[in-house]
């Protein structure tokens, strides 16, 4: 059911015609139909009120309406706790996410975030977290560009807030905050009752600033919707029978985190009956999209790092090997979704034929390894090459890399630094 489907239900209950309701509310039939089917998410307060009047919908004058303001950059469990505590004290709660282009760019540059969240990302975090309270908790964006930075500009900021309230038909009576210093300005400029929630941070000793600076230290406070912006992805690459899958399993188990398996093998079983001879050029985009779904899941549920079996460059290498040309879709995926650390295993371990491998000769294995290196260089991907054929050496060296990442240290391999400088 859409947010405004109740208007249609009320019309049917009263046995009124759509045209009559629209004429009385001075809205078009098309507008009404789009509103009740969810195509209009934020109707004007005036039109919504006119429809309420036409349908004899009277809002409860005794409803207590609250509001919470914040940057939520990022939202954390301290925010969530405050929101739920506030929600327990009101009937309707409005969460206002403040965005400011210059400020948000600065916050990102000073953070450990992998990429900058868009305004829509921040709204999506909130919508996902509170999706089961969407009838009582409403999410709004407040554009704060041009308003003097905090703690200055209270009056200009309050004027923006009042415009938002008018536009959305919000009439709050109380604002919730954890900042003691904001109590007086809220009362002065918004004329609202102020309720302070855990101002001493006794329940959740965390802040967005701390998370941006030291995400791994405050990992337990980061919601799963936000974690992909901080998770470090470690891709393990190599040719056939180089021990990638077993190594990925070992690392994921030892560090008690998630992994993303190589989707290509699963695709061959599910779509090609377990035989690669039916593989064709159009299959490769499907493989990387399936792999991307695995990676997304791993990043959302990871404990700080996600171990990835194979990357899109490897898929492109197989496409070149078997189809004689690169695929443009794979090219775009390689550029759009880089990994934080790439580890290339030398293709010098014992060859094991599992029925899905076809590049088993020493010449074929080395040729494919050189193709991987060529593509890594082409896409300017820094990588660490592990040359030892010993499975134990490979495990210990990759474990050391993961430990360095978790400790927020420099990766203890000179090759990585050399590649980054190149």
C-alpha positions as a printed NumPy array, in Angstrom:
array([[  0.   ,   0.   ,   0.   ],
       [  1.276,   3.467,  -0.878],
       [  1.547,   6.277,   1.674],
       [ -1.606,   7.966,   0.302],
       [ -3.709,   4.926,  -0.638],
       [ -5.886,   5.748,   2.372],
       [ -7.4  ,   8.574,   0.307],
       [ -8.768,   6.046,  -2.192],
       [-10.019,   3.824,   0.596],
       [-11.815,   6.732,   2.245],
       [-13.391,   7.742,  -1.084],
       [-14.729,   4.233,  -1.63 ],
       [-15.95 ,   4.068,   1.949],
       [-17.949,   7.256,   1.412],
       [-19.057,   6.052,  -2.059],
       [-17.927,   9.284,  -3.658],
       [-16.89 ,   9.733,  -7.284],
       [-13.296,  10.612,  -8.099],
       [-14.339,  13.565, -10.26 ],
       [-16.436,  15.027,  -7.441],
       [-13.572,  14.769,  -4.935],
       [-11.113,  16.285,  -7.382],
       [-13.429,  19.162,  -8.238],
       [-13.969,  19.987,  -4.579],
       [-10.244,  19.818,  -3.804],
       [ -9.32 ,  21.676,  -7.008],
       [ -6.945,  18.958,  -8.214],
       [ -6.975,  16.999, -11.463],
       [ -8.05 ,  13.379, -11.691],
       [ -4.574,  12.512, -12.964],
       [ -3.016,  14.109,  -9.871],
       [ -5.306,  12.147,  -7.553],
       [ -4.584,   8.851,  -9.333],
       [ -0.83 ,   9.424,  -9.261],
       [ -0.999,  10.319,  -5.572],
       [ -2.885,   7.212,  -4.451],
       [ -0.723,   4.899,  -6.598],
       [  2.514,   6.189,  -5.09 ],
       [  3.842,   8.128,  -8.084],
       [  3.764,  11.38 ,  -6.111],
       [  5.832,  10.939,  -2.96 ],
       [  5.752,  14.485,  -1.575],
       [  2.489,  16.266,  -2.377],
       [  2.045,  19.896,  -1.47 ],
       [  0.573,  20.423,   1.975],
       [ -2.18 ,  22.622,   0.534],
       [ -3.401,  19.997,  -1.959],
       [ -3.242,  17.227,   0.621],
       [ -5.229,  19.31 ,   3.085],
       [ -7.813,  20.105,   0.373],
       [ -8.265,  16.388,  -0.291],
       [ -8.577,  15.734,   3.443],
       [-11.294,  18.383,   3.641],
       [-13.133,  16.907,   0.633],
       [-13.028,  13.448,   2.213],
       [-13.864,  14.645,   5.733],
       [-10.54 ,  13.379,   7.081],
       [ -9.832,  15.122,  10.36 ],
       [ -6.389,  14.726,  11.88 ],
       [ -6.196,  14.009,  15.565],
       [ -5.537,  17.39 ,  17.228],
       [ -4.101,  15.578,  20.253],
       [ -1.302,  13.942,  18.255],
       [  2.137,  14.731,  19.589],
       [  4.569,  15.37 ,  16.727],
       [  8.337,  15.407,  17.171],
       [ 11.33 ,  16.258,  15.026],
       [ 15.029,  15.358,  15.025],
       [ 17.715,  17.192,  13.042],
       [ 21.115,  15.854,  12.073],
       [ 23.75 ,  15.411,   9.387],
       [ 23.834,  11.649,  10.009],
       [ 27.243,  11.524,   8.305],
       [ 27.029,   8.657,   8.896],
       [ 24.041,   7.516,  10.925],
       [ 25.109,   5.274,  13.823],
       [ 23.467,   3.261,  16.583],
       [ 23.613,   6.237,  18.943],
       [ 21.399,   8.136,  16.496],
       [ 19.128,   5.126,  16.13 ],
       [ 18.758,   4.805,  19.891],
       [ 17.882,   8.498,  20.177],
       [ 15.321,   8.208,  17.377],
       [ 13.616,   5.2  ,  18.965],
       [ 13.566,   6.879,  22.37 ],
       [ 12.068,  10.001,  20.792],
       [  9.54 ,   7.885,  18.892],
       [  8.35 ,   6.356,  22.149],
       [  7.326,   9.832,  23.329],
       [  5.4  ,  11.014,  20.255],
       [  2.814,   9.761,  17.775],
       [  4.635,  11.004,  14.675],
       [  8.368,  11.642,  14.299],
       [ 10.047,  13.565,  11.484],
       [ 13.778,  13.043,  10.855],
       [ 15.445,  15.883,   8.978],
       [ 18.742,  15.065,   7.257],
       [ 20.763,  18.253,   6.724],
       [ 22.954,  18.394,   3.613],
       [ 25.522,  21.013,   2.621],
       [ 27.659,  20.433,  -0.459],
       [ 30.888,  22.117,   0.681],
       [ 30.683,  20.875,   4.257],
       [ 29.916,  17.32 ,   3.228],
       [ 32.828,  17.218,   0.775],
       [ 35.149,  18.385,   3.555],
       [ 33.802,  15.764,   5.964],
       [ 34.364,  13.068,   3.365],
       [ 37.931,  14.141,   2.579],
       [ 38.774,  14.029,   6.28 ],
       [ 37.185,  10.596,   6.713],
       [ 38.128,   6.953,   6.161],
       [ 35.146,   6.438,   3.874],
       [ 35.883,   4.561,   0.645],
       [ 33.683,   6.797,  -1.455],
       [ 31.536,   9.807,  -0.755],
       [ 27.91 ,   9.038,   0.089],
       [ 25.404,  10.995,  -1.965],
       [ 22.517,  12.82 ,  -0.346],
       [ 20.315,  10.007,  -1.608],
       [ 22.578,   7.447,   0.084],
       [ 22.059,   9.168,   3.422],
       [ 18.291,   9.324,   2.949],
       [ 18.34 ,   5.661,   1.919],
       [ 20.187,   4.679,   5.099],
       [ 17.422,   6.211,   7.173],
       [ 14.619,   4.841,   5.026],
       [ 16.046,   1.326,   5.239],
       [ 16.631,   1.419,   8.98 ],
       [ 13.126,   2.714,   9.749],
       [ 11.217,   1.038,   6.92 ],
       [  8.941,  -0.793,   9.349],
       [  7.858,   2.514,  10.901],
       [  7.284,   4.357,   7.606],
       [  3.751,   5.33 ,   8.674],
       [  5.003,   7.03 ,  11.835],
       [  8.613,   8.008,  11.108],
       [  9.14 ,  10.263,   8.097],
       [ 12.474,  11.163,   6.485],
       [ 13.159,  14.57 ,   4.915],
       [ 16.142,  16.362,   3.387],
       [ 16.998,  19.924,   4.396],
       [ 19.332,  21.693,   1.955],
       [ 21.648,  23.839,   4.089],
       [ 23.869,  25.234,   1.319],
       [ 24.591,  28.908,   1.893],
       [ 23.73 ,  28.859,   5.595],
       [ 26.667,  29.98 ,   7.802],
       [ 28.42 ,  26.982,   9.366],
       [ 27.471,  25.703,  12.816],
       [ 27.278,  27.154,  15.45 ],
       [ 26.649,  30.356,  13.484],
       [ 23.682,  31.001,  11.242],
       [ 20.951,  29.768,  13.564],
       [ 18.409,  32.305,  12.328],
       [ 19.042,  31.593,   8.624],
       [ 18.959,  27.864,   9.302],
       [ 15.712,  28.169,  11.257],
       [ 14.125,  30.013,   8.335],
       [ 15.021,  27.079,   6.048],
       [ 13.483,  24.706,   8.561],
       [ 10.266,  26.716,   8.736],
       [ 10.032,  26.634,   4.928],
       [ 10.414,  22.855,   5.022],
       [  7.742,  22.573,   7.72 ],
       [  5.337,  24.662,   5.658],
       [  6.038,  22.755,   2.451],
       [  5.582,  19.344,   4.081],
       [  2.742,  20.324,   6.404],
       [  4.782,  19.498,   9.521],
       [  3.611,  21.012,  12.805],
       [  5.925,  19.664,  15.52 ],
       [  5.655,  20.51 ,  19.166],
       [  8.942,  19.033,  20.384],
       [ 12.47 ,  18.637,  19.057],
       [ 14.785,  15.896,  20.317],
       [ 18.54 ,  16.37 ,  20.57 ],
       [ 21.596,  15.051,  22.391],
       [ 23.4  ,  18.414,  22.226],
       [ 22.954,  20.518,  25.363],
       [ 24.22 ,  23.66 ,  23.63 ],
       [ 21.456,  23.436,  21.021],
       [ 18.588,  23.558,  23.507],
       [ 18.403,  27.341,  23.808],
       [ 18.674,  28.071,  20.045],
       [ 15.938,  25.528,  19.266],
       [ 13.687,  27.21 ,  21.788],
       [ 14.559,  30.706,  20.555],
       [ 14.432,  30.252,  16.783],
       [ 11.896,  27.419,  16.379],
       [  9.809,  28.048,  19.493],
       [  9.744,  24.342,  20.236],
       [  9.947,  22.317,  23.405],
       [ 13.345,  20.581,  23.599],
       [ 13.875,  17.099,  24.987],
       [ 17.495,  16.012,  25.516],
       [ 18.334,  12.344,  24.928],
       [ 21.497,  10.878,  26.503],
       [ 23.469,  14.169,  26.365],
       [ 26.325,  12.62 ,  28.368],
       [ 26.66 ,   9.762,  25.814],
       [ 26.344,   7.218,  28.599],
       [ 24.35 ,   4.715,  26.567],
       [ 26.307,   5.072,  23.31 ],
       [ 29.731,   6.653,  23.668],
       [ 30.169,   7.347,  19.979],
       [ 29.882,  10.125,  17.422],
       [ 29.864,  10.366,  13.644],
       [ 33.223,  12.157,  13.883],
       [ 34.783,   9.2  ,  15.703],
       [ 33.376,   6.763,  13.163],
       [ 34.598,   8.777,  10.193],
       [ 38.101,   8.907,  11.682],
       [ 38.379,   5.399,  13.175],
       [ 35.666,   3.177,  11.696],
       [ 37.214,  -0.145,  12.721],
       [ 37.569,   1.025,  16.321],
       [ 33.845,   1.868,  16.465],
       [ 32.657,  -0.855,  14.112],
       [ 29.906,  -2.16 ,  16.396],
       [ 28.164,   1.213,  16.212],
       [ 27.955,   1.249,  12.395],
       [ 24.65 ,  -0.08 ,  10.966],
       [ 24.886,  -2.718,   8.246],
       [ 23.343,  -0.253,   5.786],
       [ 26.379,   2.017,   6.26 ],
       [ 29.188,  -0.539,   6.556],
       [ 29.833,  -0.918,   2.803],
       [ 31.197,   2.653,   2.866],
       [ 33.952,   1.502,   5.257],
       [ 34.493,  -2.215,   4.531],
       [ 37.833,  -3.014,   2.924],
       [ 37.571,  -5.412,   0.011],
       [ 40.502,  -7.763,  -0.591],
       [ 40.429,  -9.485,  -3.972],
       [ 42.435, -12.683,  -4.482],
       [ 43.376, -13.193,  -8.153],
       [ 45.131, -15.904, -10.053],
       [ 44.86 , -18.339, -12.893],
       [ 43.169, -21.716, -12.792],
       [ 44.259, -24.052,  -9.999],
       [ 46.236, -21.323,  -8.195],
       [ 44.537, -22.009,  -4.86 ],
       [ 42.349, -18.89 ,  -4.722],
       [ 39.144, -20.455,  -3.43 ],
       [ 40.747, -22.431,  -0.611],
       [ 42.792, -19.398,   0.445],
       [ 39.682, -17.179,   0.46 ],
       [ 37.902, -19.729,   2.667],
       [ 40.827, -19.856,   5.103],
       [ 41.03 , -16.068,   5.431],
       [ 37.284, -15.611,   5.869],
       [ 37.182, -18.265,   8.577],
       [ 40.256, -17.045,  10.444],
       [ 39.106, -13.423,  10.485],
       [ 35.481, -14.422,  11.084],
       [ 34.204, -12.375,   8.196],
       [ 32.421, -12.785,   4.894],
       [ 33.643, -13.808,   1.49 ],
       [ 32.318, -13.625,  -2.053],
       [ 32.797, -16.787,  -4.056],
       [ 33.658, -16.871,  -7.73 ],
       [ 30.284, -16.696,  -9.455],
       [ 31.586, -17.872, -12.837],
       [ 31.823, -21.492, -11.729],
       [ 28.307, -21.428, -10.333],
       [ 27.051, -19.855, -13.547],
       [ 28.579, -22.651, -15.61 ],
       [ 26.793, -25.256, -13.499],
       [ 23.429, -23.454, -13.39 ],
       [ 23.231, -22.125, -16.954],
       [ 25.568, -24.296, -19.016],
       [ 25.127, -27.725, -17.476],
       [ 28.63 , -27.721, -16.053],
       [ 30.391, -27.514, -19.412],
       [ 32.165, -24.335, -20.553],
       [ 32.044, -25.288, -24.228],
       [ 28.625, -23.578, -24.472],
       [ 29.993, -20.284, -23.074],
       [ 29.505, -17.292, -25.361],
       [ 30.32 , -13.583, -25.422],
       [ 26.94 , -12.541, -23.991],
       [ 27.475, -14.675, -20.864],
       [ 30.286, -12.565, -19.419],
       [ 28.168,  -9.553, -18.312],
       [ 25.789, -11.967, -16.568],
       [ 28.707, -13.503, -14.718],
       [ 30.043, -10.196, -13.404],
       [ 26.551,  -9.05 , -12.362],
       [ 26.093, -12.268, -10.41 ],
       [ 29.513, -11.782,  -8.849],
       [ 28.61 ,  -8.204,  -7.936],
       [ 25.554,  -9.444,  -6.008],
       [ 27.782, -11.785,  -4.009],
       [ 30.194,  -8.936,  -3.3  ],
       [ 27.414,  -6.561,  -2.219],
       [ 26.145,  -9.139,   0.269],
       [ 29.638,  -9.822,   1.585],
       [ 30.319,  -6.11 ,   2.099],
       [ 27.031,  -5.533,   3.91 ],
       [ 27.647,  -8.348,   6.398],
       [ 31.439,  -8.222,   6.697],
       [ 33.412,  -7.668,   9.854],
       [ 35.622,  -4.833,   8.594],
       [ 37.081,  -6.751,   5.637],
       [ 35.475,  -8.835,   2.898],
       [ 37.551, -11.466,   1.083],
       [ 36.703, -11.67 ,  -2.609],
       [ 37.465, -14.693,  -4.811],
       [ 38.38 , -13.313,  -8.257],
       [ 37.702,  -9.848,  -9.67 ],
       [ 36.25 ,  -8.406, -12.864],
       [ 39.699,  -8.121, -14.441],
       [ 40.034, -11.897, -14.235],
       [ 36.646, -12.318, -15.912],
       [ 37.775,  -9.917, -18.631],
       [ 40.955, -11.969, -19.053],
       [ 38.911, -15.134, -19.591],
       [ 36.711, -13.275, -22.057],
       [ 39.789, -12.223, -24.039],
       [ 41.242, -15.731, -23.769],
       [ 38.164, -17.553, -25.044],
       [ 36.336, -14.954, -27.153],
       [ 39.348, -13.17 , -28.611],
       [ 38.203,  -9.712, -27.481],
       [ 37.416,  -7.703, -24.362],
       [ 33.835,  -6.893, -23.355],
       [ 32.918,  -3.202, -22.898],
       [ 30.517,  -3.991, -20.051],
       [ 33.289,  -5.677, -18.102],
       [ 35.468,  -2.673, -18.806],
       [ 32.914,  -0.385, -17.178],
       [ 32.538,  -2.693, -14.157],
       [ 36.296,  -2.752, -13.617],
       [ 36.394,   1.05 , -13.58 ],
       [ 33.22 ,   1.54 , -11.537],
       [ 33.865,  -1.022,  -8.787],
       [ 37.543,  -1.083,  -7.759],
       [ 38.766,  -3.187,  -4.847],
       [ 40.781,  -1.803,  -1.944],
       [ 43.559,  -4.39 ,  -2.095],
       [ 44.363,  -6.786,  -4.93 ],
       [ 46.531,  -9.843,  -4.353],
       [ 47.793, -11.785,  -7.367],
       [ 48.851, -15.386,  -6.771],
       [ 51.584, -16.696,  -9.025],
       [ 50.301, -19.53 , -11.208],
       [ 52.98 , -22.023, -10.135],
       [ 51.14 , -24.407,  -7.827],
       [ 50.306, -28.025,  -8.655],
       [ 47.725, -28.299, -11.44 ],
       [ 44.466, -29.974, -10.365],
       [ 41.913, -30.798, -13.058],
       [ 38.427, -30.443, -11.581],
       [ 36.553, -30.741, -14.862],
       [ 36.103, -26.995, -15.358],
       [ 39.708, -26.037, -16.039],
       [ 41.306, -25.967, -19.456],
       [ 44.528, -23.943, -19.206],
       [ 46.684, -26.61 , -17.622],
       [ 49.966, -26.585, -19.496],
       [ 52.858, -24.555, -18.109],
       [ 52.821, -22.381, -21.231],
       [ 49.074, -21.706, -21.002],
       [ 49.271, -20.913, -17.298],
       [ 52.103, -18.429, -17.721],
       [ 50.461, -16.809, -20.738],
       [ 47.257, -16.265, -18.742],
       [ 49.264, -14.903, -15.786],
       [ 50.926, -12.36 , -18.066],
       [ 47.516, -11.373, -19.416],
       [ 46.305, -10.713, -15.873],
       [ 49.333,  -8.526, -15.167],
       [ 48.869,  -6.658, -18.423],
       [ 45.234,  -5.895, -17.589],
       [ 46.079,  -4.878, -14.004],
       [ 48.605,  -2.396, -15.388],
       [ 46.173,  -1.203, -18.06 ],
       [ 43.56 ,  -0.316, -15.419],
       [ 46.199,   1.134, -13.051],
       [ 45.338,  -1.363, -10.322],
       [ 48.115,  -1.665,  -7.729],
       [ 48.613,  -5.273,  -6.669],
       [ 50.706,  -7.498,  -4.469],
       [ 52.1  , -10.572,  -6.194],
       [ 52.756, -13.606,  -4.044],
       [ 55.223, -15.844,  -5.842],
       [ 55.831, -18.689,  -3.412],
       [ 54.258, -21.985,  -4.579],
       [ 53.848, -23.025,  -0.936],
       [ 50.226, -22.895,   0.227],
       [ 51.414, -22.19 ,   3.765],
       [ 53.563, -19.257,   2.617],
       [ 50.648, -17.85 ,   0.636],
       [ 48.335, -18.145,   3.613],
       [ 50.796, -16.495,   6.008],
       [ 51.58 , -13.637,   3.645],
       [ 47.929, -12.843,   2.897],
       [ 47.084, -13.141,   6.605],
       [ 49.757, -10.559,   7.338],
       [ 48.205,  -8.217,   4.764],
       [ 44.739,  -8.55 ,   6.304],
       [ 46.111,  -7.961,   9.802],
       [ 47.831,  -4.768,   8.619],
       [ 44.575,  -3.526,   7.096],
       [ 42.637,  -4.257,  10.297],
       [ 45.258,  -2.4  ,  12.33 ],
       [ 45.066,   0.502,   9.845],
       [ 48.769,   0.072,   9.111],
       [ 50.663,   0.347,   5.853],
       [ 50.626,  -2.91 ,   3.933],
       [ 53.962,  -4.624,   4.746],
       [ 54.927,  -5.312,   1.132],
       [ 57.214,  -3.018,  -0.82 ],
       [ 55.661,  -4.115,  -4.104],
       [ 52.382,  -2.465,  -3.142],
       [ 54.095,   0.871,  -2.59 ],
       [ 56.072,   0.536,  -5.811],
       [ 52.916,  -0.164,  -7.791],
       [ 51.106,   2.8  ,  -6.26 ],
       [ 53.956,   5.134,  -7.225],
       [ 54.088,   3.874, -10.801]])
